[in-house]
XYZ file of C-alpha atoms in Angstrom:
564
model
C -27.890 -214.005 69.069
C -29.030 -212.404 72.143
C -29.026 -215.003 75.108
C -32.554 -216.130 76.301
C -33.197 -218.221 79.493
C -35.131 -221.337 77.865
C -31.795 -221.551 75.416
C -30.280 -223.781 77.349
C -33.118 -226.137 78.998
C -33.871 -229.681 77.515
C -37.617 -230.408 76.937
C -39.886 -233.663 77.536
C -43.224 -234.334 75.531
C -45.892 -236.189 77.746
C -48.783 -237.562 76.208
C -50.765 -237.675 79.451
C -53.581 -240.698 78.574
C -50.462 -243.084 78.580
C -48.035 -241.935 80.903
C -48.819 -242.628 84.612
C -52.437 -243.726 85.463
C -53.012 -242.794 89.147
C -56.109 -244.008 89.887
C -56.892 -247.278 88.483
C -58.996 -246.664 85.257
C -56.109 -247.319 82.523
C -56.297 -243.453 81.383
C -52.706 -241.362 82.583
C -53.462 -238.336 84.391
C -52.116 -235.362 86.153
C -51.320 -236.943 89.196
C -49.674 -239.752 87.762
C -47.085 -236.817 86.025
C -46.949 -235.176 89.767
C -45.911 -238.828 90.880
C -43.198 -239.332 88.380
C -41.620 -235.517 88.370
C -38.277 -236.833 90.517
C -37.716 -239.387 87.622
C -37.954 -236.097 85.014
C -35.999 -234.056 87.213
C -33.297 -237.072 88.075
C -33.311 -237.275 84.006
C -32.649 -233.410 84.033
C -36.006 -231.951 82.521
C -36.391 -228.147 82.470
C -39.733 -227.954 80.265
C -42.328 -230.433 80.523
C -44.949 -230.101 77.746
C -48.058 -231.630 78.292
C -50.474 -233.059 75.187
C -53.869 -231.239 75.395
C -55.737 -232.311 78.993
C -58.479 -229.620 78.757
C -62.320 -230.516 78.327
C -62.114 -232.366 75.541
C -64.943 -235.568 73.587
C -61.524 -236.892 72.501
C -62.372 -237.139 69.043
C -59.001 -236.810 67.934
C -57.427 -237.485 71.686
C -57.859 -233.960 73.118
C -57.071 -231.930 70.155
C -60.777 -231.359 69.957
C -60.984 -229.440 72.767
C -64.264 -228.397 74.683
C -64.209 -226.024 77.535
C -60.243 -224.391 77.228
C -60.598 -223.132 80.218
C -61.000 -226.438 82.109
C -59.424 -229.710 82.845
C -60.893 -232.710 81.486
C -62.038 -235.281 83.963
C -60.383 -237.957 82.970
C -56.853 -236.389 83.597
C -57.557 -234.160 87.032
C -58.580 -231.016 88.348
C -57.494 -227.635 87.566
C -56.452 -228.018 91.724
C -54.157 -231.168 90.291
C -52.894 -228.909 87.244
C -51.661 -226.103 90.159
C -50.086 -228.298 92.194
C -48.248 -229.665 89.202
C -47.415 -226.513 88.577
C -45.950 -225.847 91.602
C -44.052 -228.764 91.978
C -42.688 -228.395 88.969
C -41.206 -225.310 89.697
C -39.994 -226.631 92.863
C -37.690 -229.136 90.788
C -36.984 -226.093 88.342
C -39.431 -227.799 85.729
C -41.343 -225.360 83.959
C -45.366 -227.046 82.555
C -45.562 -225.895 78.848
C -49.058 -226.838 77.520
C -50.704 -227.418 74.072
C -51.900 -224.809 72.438
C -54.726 -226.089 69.418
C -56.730 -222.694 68.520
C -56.990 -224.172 65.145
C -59.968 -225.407 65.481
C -62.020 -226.525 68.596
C -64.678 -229.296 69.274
C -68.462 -229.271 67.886
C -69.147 -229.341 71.200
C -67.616 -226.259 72.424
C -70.200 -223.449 73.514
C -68.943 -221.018 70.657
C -70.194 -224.154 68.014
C -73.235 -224.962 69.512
C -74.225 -221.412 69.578
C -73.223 -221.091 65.866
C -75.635 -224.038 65.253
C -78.607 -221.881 67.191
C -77.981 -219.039 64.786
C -75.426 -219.482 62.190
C -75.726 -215.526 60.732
C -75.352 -214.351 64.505
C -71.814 -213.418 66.325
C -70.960 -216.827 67.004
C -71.518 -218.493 63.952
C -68.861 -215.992 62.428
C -66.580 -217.378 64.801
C -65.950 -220.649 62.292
C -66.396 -221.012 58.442
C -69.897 -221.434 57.360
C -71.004 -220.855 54.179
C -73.953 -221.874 52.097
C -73.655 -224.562 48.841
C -72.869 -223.162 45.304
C -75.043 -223.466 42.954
C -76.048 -227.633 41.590
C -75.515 -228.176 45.659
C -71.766 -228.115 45.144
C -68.899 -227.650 47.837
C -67.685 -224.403 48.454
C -64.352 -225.875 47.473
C -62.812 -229.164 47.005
C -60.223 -229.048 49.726
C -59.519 -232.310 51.650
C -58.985 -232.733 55.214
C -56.054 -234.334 57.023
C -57.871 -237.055 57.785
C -59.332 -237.712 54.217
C -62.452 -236.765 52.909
C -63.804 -233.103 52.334
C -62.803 -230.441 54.778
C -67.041 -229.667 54.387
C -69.195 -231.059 56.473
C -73.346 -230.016 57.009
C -73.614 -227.797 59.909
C -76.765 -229.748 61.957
C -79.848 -228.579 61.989
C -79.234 -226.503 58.765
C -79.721 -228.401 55.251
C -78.426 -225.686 53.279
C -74.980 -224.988 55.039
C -71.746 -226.238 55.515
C -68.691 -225.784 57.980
C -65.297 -226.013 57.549
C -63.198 -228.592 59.186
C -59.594 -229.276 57.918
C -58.677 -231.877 60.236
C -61.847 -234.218 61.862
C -65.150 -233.197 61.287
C -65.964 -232.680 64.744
C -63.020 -230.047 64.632
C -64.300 -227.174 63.391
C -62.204 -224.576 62.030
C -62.121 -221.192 63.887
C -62.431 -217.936 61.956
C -59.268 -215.710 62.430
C -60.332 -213.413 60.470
C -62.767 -212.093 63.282
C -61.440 -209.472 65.850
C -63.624 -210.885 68.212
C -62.526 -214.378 67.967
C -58.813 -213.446 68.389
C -59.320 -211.422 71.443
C -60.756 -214.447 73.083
C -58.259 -216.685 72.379
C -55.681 -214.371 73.565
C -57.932 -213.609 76.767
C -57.525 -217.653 77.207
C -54.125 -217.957 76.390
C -53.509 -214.933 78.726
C -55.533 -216.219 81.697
C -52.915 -219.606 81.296
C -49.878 -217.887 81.237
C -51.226 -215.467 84.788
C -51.965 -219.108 86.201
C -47.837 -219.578 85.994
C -47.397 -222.207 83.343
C -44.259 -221.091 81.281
C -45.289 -221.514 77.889
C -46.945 -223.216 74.719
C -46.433 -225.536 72.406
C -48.868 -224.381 69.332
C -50.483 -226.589 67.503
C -50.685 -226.909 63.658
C -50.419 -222.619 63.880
C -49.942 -222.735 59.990
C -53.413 -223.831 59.048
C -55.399 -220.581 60.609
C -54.964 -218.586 57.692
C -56.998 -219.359 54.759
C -56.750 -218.016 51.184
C -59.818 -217.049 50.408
C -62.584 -216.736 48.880
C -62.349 -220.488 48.776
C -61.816 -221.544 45.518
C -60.989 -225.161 44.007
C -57.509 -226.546 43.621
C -56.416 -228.988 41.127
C -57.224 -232.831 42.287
C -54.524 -234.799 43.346
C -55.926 -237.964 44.039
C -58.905 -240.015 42.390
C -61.304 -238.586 44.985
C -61.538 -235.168 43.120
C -60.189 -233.899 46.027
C -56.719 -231.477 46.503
C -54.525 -231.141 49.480
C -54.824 -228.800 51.912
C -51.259 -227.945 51.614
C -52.301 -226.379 47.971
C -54.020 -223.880 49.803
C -51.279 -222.973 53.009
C -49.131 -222.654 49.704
C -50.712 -219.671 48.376
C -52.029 -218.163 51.641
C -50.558 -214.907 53.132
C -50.666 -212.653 55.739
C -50.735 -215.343 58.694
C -47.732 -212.994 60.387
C -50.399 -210.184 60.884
C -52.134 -212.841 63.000
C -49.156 -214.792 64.851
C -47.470 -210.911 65.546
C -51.021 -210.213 67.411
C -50.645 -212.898 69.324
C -47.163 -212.626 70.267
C -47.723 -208.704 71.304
C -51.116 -209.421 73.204
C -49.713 -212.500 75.029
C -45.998 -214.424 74.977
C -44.171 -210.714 74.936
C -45.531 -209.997 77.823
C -44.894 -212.931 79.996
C -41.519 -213.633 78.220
C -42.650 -217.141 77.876
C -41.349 -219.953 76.086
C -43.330 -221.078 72.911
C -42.440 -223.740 70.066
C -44.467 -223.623 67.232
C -45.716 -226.825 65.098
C -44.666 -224.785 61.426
C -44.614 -226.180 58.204
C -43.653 -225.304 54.736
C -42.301 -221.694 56.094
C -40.478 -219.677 53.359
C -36.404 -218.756 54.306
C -37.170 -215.246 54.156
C -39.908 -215.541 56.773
C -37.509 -217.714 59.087
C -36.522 -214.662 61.083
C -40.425 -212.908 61.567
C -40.771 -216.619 62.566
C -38.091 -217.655 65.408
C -35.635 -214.464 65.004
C -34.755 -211.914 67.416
C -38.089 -210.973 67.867
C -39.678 -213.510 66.474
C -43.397 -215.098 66.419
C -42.417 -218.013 68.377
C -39.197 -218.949 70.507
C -38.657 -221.655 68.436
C -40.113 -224.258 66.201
C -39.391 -227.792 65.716
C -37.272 -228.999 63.256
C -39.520 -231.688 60.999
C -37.072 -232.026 58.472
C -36.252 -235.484 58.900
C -39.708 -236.679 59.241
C -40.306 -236.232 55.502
C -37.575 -238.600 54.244
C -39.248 -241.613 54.299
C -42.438 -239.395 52.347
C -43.805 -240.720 48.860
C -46.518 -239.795 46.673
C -47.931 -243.624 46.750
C -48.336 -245.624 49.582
C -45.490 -248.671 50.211
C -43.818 -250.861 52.440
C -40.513 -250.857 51.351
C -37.689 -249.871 53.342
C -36.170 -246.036 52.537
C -33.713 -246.069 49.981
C -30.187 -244.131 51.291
C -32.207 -243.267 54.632
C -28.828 -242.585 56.522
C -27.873 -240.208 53.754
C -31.186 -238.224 53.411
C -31.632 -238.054 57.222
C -28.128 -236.454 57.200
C -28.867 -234.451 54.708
C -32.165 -232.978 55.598
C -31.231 -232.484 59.428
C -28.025 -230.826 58.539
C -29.633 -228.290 55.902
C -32.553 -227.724 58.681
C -29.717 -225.985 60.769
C -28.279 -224.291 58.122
C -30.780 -222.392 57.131
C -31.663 -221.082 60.168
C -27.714 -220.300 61.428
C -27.876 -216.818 63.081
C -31.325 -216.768 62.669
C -32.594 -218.595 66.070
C -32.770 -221.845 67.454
C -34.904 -225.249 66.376
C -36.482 -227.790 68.759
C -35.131 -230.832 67.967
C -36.902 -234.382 67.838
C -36.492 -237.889 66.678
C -39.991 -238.815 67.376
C -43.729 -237.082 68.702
C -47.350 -238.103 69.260
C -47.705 -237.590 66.034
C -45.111 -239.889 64.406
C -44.183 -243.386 64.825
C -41.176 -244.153 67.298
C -37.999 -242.455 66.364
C -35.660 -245.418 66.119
C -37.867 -247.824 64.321
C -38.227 -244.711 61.558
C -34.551 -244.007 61.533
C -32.872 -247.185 61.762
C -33.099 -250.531 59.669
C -34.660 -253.087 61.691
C -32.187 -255.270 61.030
C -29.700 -252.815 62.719
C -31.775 -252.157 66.041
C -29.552 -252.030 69.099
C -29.034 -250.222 71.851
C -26.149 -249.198 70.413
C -27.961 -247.787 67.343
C -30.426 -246.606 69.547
C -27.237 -244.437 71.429
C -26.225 -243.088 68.239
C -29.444 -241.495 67.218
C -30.386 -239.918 70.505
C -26.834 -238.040 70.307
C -26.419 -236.888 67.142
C -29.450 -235.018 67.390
C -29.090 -233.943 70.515
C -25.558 -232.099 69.795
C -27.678 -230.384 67.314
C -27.631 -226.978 67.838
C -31.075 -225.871 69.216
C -33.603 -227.012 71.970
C -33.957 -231.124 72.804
C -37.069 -232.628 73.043
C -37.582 -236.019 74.557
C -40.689 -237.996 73.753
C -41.739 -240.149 76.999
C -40.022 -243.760 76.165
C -37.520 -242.290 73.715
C -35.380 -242.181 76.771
C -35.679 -246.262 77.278
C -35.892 -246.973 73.613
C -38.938 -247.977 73.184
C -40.167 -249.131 69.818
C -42.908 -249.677 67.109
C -45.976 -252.021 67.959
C -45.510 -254.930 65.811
C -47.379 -255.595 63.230
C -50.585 -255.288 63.677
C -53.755 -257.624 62.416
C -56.580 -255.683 62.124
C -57.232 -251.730 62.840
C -59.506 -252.498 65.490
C -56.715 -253.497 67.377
C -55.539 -249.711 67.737
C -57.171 -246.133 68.124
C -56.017 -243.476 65.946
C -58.832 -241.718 63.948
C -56.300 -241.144 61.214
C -55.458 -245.145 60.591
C -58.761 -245.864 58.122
C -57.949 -243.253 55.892
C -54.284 -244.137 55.545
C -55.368 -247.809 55.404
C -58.088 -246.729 52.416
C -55.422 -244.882 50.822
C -52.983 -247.972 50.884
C -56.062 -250.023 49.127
C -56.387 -247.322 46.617
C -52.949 -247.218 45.738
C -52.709 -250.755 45.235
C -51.525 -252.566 48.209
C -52.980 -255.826 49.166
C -54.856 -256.032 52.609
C -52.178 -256.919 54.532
C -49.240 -254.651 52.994
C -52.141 -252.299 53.789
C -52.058 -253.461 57.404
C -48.393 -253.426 57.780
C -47.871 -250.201 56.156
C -50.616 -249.129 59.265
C -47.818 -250.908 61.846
C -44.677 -248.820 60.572
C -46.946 -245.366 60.050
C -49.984 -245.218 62.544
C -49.628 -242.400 65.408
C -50.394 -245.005 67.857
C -46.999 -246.567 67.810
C -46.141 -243.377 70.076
C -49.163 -243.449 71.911
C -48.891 -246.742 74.064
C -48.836 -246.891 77.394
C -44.819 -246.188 78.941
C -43.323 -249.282 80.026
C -42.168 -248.200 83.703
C -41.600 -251.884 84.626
C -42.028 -255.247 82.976
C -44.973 -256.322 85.750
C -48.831 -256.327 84.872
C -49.642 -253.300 82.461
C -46.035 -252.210 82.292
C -46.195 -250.923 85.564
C -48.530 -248.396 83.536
C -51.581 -248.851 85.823
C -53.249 -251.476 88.129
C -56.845 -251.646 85.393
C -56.327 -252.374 81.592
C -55.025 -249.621 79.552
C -56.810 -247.116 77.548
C -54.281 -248.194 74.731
C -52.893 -251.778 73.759
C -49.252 -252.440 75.559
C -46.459 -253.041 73.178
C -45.714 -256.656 73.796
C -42.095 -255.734 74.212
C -42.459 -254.092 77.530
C -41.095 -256.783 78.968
C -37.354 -256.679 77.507
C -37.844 -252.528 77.028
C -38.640 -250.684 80.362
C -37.309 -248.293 82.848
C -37.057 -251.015 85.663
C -34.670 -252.744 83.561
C -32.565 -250.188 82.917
C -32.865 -247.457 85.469
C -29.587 -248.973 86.940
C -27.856 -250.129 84.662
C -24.882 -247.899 83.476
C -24.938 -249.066 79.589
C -28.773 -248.993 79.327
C -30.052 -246.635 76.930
C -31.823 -244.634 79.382
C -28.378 -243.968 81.296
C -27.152 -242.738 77.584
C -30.030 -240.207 77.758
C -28.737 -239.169 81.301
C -24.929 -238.628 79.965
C -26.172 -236.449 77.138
C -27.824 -234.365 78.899
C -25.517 -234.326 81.786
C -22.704 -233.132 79.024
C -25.170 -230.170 77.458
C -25.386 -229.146 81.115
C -21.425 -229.147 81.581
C -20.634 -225.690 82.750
C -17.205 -226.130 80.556
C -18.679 -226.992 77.584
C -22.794 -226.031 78.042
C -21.828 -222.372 76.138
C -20.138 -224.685 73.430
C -23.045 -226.562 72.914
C -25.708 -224.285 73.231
C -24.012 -221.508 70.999
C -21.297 -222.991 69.241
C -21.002 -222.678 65.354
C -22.601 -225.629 63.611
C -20.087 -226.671 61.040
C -20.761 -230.377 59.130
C -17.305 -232.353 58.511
C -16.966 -234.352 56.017
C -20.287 -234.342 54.790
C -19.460 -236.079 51.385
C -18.468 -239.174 53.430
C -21.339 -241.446 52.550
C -23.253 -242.728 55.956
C -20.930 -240.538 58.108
C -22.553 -237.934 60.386
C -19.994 -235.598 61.910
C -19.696 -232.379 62.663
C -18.045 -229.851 65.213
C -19.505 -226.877 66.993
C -17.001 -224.038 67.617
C -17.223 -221.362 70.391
C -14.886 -221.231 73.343
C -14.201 -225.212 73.068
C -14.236 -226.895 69.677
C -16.165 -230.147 70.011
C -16.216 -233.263 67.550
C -19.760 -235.117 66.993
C -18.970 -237.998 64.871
C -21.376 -241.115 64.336
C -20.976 -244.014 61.693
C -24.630 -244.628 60.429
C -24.010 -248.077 59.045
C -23.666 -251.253 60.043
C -19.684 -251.776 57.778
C -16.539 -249.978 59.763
C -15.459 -246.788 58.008
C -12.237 -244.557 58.931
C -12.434 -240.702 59.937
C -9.562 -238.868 58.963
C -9.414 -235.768 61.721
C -7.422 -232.271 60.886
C -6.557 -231.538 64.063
C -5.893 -233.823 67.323
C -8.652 -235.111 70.070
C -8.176 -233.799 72.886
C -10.191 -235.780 75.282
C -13.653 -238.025 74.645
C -16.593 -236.559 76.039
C -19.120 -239.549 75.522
C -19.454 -242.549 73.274
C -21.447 -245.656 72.808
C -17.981 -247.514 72.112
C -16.072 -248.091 75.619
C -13.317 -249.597 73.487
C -13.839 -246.670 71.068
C -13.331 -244.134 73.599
C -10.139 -245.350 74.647
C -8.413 -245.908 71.675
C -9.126 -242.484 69.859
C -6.716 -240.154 72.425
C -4.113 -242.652 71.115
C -5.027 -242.772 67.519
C -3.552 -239.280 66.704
C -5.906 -238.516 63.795
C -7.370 -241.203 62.406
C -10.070 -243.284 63.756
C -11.569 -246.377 62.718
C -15.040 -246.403 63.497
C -17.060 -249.510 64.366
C -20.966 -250.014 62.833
C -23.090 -247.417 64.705
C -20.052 -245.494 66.410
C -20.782 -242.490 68.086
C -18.399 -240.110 69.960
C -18.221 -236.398 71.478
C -14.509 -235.527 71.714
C -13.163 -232.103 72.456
C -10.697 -231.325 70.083
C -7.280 -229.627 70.841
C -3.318 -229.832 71.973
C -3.400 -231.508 75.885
């Protein structure tokens, strides 16, 4: 694998409305991230991506964007973006931003001059097409967020857009020339401004199989999944090479691209050599806990298939290139309520998670409050309580699939998007120490017991546990290790056991016990010293043990195997 210079950096996902608010109005902005960019550079941040903070009605919380060219008011100034800029790059941080050219907003110029004249160059910048005949849908694809991806175009009785997401997001037309060379004019006109990448949004959906044509239904809505469509669709690399050439090749910049459903023989058009993308995250475990009907109850053998899935993610893409690697985004709920049984939630646990996948091979990415453990809401009593516009349909499709009101309700608390998206919990004062005004966002009542205050000091808090790992990837003796090593799973059969050793000029053990019970590891060759582990006790007694080690519930060790 040829060597690239993001390789090696560690990445941090801010979701700007609820990180630092600045000036008193309960929304995060810009200068709230300038304020805090010691604490990411004492936590030893390279790439700081930022969730969409361009023009924007918020529909769907930026991802509806207006005006790509400017910064919404809410969050700053383009003046506050380029000094965050620059002192990022002071601290060696480099400002990766989100890339959604998906879709924009309805109220983007391009739409409302589509609306003027829908057969004119503008309205073939997005889908619009006319009814078939007995005033039915072009086709009977639904949208993310439930419902048909058609919506009436205003002002026009007799047409319809496409929106596969909200419909106040609607799609843009990649089939047109004209459209891609303005998005690559924008992206272009970012990268010259000195950010040092993207991190592209939901890339997969811009090419459509068409004509559009109905899928089979696959819920009582007569509608079919979008999915059923990406499925079938082809030639999205002619697109996504474009882009590449006209833009990221030229600036050598760092992109990670939000891919689903990609085929293994596309893997290395995708994040190979020369690839599409630098890399793309690794979603693999997010689809464990995934059924075809909506429920409450707990995942059955969760340690097993997140082992499983994670472990097969990096195998299929060994000598390929490199995955991002996450426990938790905007876009899911918080990482170690997903992954571990409540009734197991420690610190400890908490430890365990954060460094088995961040031995991974591949890029870390930090969500802001993974790093102090911060949790799931609790369970919530009533969806006006939170925000997210994708909560009523997931709440309709509980009802519809037969869970009572409140099942329906809790099944909101463990999936909703929101559980990510309140404010960070800096301090356990008024607001979390978020902002001096009422947040944008309910707190999570456990702000109190879970914040950086509390454990910015403290040597066994979780957020020192981030530091370590990171501080051990960074290790010039064993960084090369890490970063390029062979993954190789060990004793993989071993139910609840997730080990494995990465080979280059060092040979290092990862080994965590997912489970609460004790289990032994049996070793085939000696440890030669232990690199980090969430067991003091643990870490003193395997040098001694020869090779066999008893591991405690939620053990987790780094050990550098080897003769003294």
């Amino acid at each position: 694998m040829k060597e690239k210079w993001w390789h090696d950096k560690v990445a941090y996902q801010i979701y700007p409305k609820s990180f630092k608010d600045s000036n008193g109005d309960g929304i995060g902005d810009i200068r709230g991230i300038i304020e805090k960019l010691d604490y990411l550079q004492e936590l030893g941040i390279d790439l700081l991506w930022l969730s969409p903070i361009y023009c924007s009605p918020l529909a769907d919380q930026g991802y509806d964007i207006s005006d790509y060219y400017n910064i919404d008011p809410r969050f700053g100034t383009l003046e506050d973006l380029d000094e965050l800029i620059a002192e990022g790059k002071k601290r060696n941080i480099g400002i990766v931003m989100d890339l959604v050219v998906n879709h924009c907003s309805d109220e983007h110029e391009w739409f409302k001059k589509a609306i003027e004249d829908p057969d004119g160059p503008y309205g073939k910048f997005f889908y619009i097409e006319d009814y078939k005949k007995g005033d039915k849908l072009p086709c009977n694809w639904r949208s993310y967020f439930g419902g048909s991806c058609w919506e009436p175009l205003p002002g026009h009785e007799d047409k319809l857009y496409l929106h596969v997401f909200h419909k106040k997001q609607p799609d843009l037309n990649w089939e047109n020339p004209l459209l891609r060379k303005e998005i690559y004019k924008m992206i272009n006109w970012w990268l010259d401004r000195g950010i040092a990448g993207f991190r592209i949004d939901a890339i997969i959906n811009i090419k459509k199989k068409l004509p559009f044509c109905d899928y089979p239904a696959d819920r009582a809505d007569g509608l079919s999944s979008i999915e059923n469509m990406l499925k079938e669709a082809t030639g999205i690399g002619e697109f996504l090479n474009e882009m590449a050439d006209e833009c990221f090749r030229k600036h050598d910049s760092f992109t990670v691209g939000e891919v689903f459903n990609e085929k293994d023989s596309d893997l290395p058009l995708f994040i190979g050599e020369d690839g599409y993308f630098s890399t793309m995250f690794d979603f693999s475990t997010t689809f464990i806990d995934e059924t075809g009907i909506s429920t409450v109850e707990p995942v059955k053998d969760l340690q097993e298939k997140y082992k499983k899935a994670s472990f097969k993610a990096h195998k299929r893409v060994d000598g390929i290139g490199l995955l991002s690697n996450i426990i938790e985004n905007h876009d899911e709920p918080r990482g170690v309520s997903r992954y571990i049984p409540k009734e197991d939630l420690s610190d400890k646990s908490k430890k365990m998670l954060a460094g088995v996948y961040f031995m991974m091979p591949g890029v870390p990415f930090i969500y802001q409050g993974q790093e102090i453990g911060m949790e799931n809401l609790s369970e919530v009593k009533s969806l006006s309580e939170l925000d997210d516009c994708a909560n009523p349909d997931l709440y309709r499709r509980a009802i519809e699939d037969g869970l009572t009101e409140e099942e329906a309700l809790k099944l909101i608390s463990l999936r909703s998007r929101d559980n990510a998206r309140t404010p960070f919990q800096w301090s356990g004062d008024v607001n979390a120490g978020f902002s001096d005004a009422e947040p944008w966002l309910m707190l999570n009542p456990k702000y109190k017991d879970i914040n950086l205050e509390k454990q910015h000091d403290d040597p066994e808090s979780v957020f020192s546990f981030y530091k370590k790992l990171i501080k051990l990837r960074k290790d010039k003796e064993y960084e090369r290790t890490v970063v390029y090593g062979d993954f190789e799973p060990y004793e993989e059969e071993k139910k609840n056991l997730l080990c494995f050793k990465r080979i280059l000029d060092k040979r290092i053990l990862v080994a965590a016990n997912y489970q609460r019970e004790p289990q032994v590891l049996e070793l085939d060759e000696k440890v030669k010293a232990v690199l980090i582990s969430n067991n003091a006790e643990l870490a003193e007694k395997v040098t001694e043990a020869g090779t066999r080690i008893l591991l405690q519930g939620y053990d987790y060790l780094v050990a550098e195997l080897g003769e003294e």
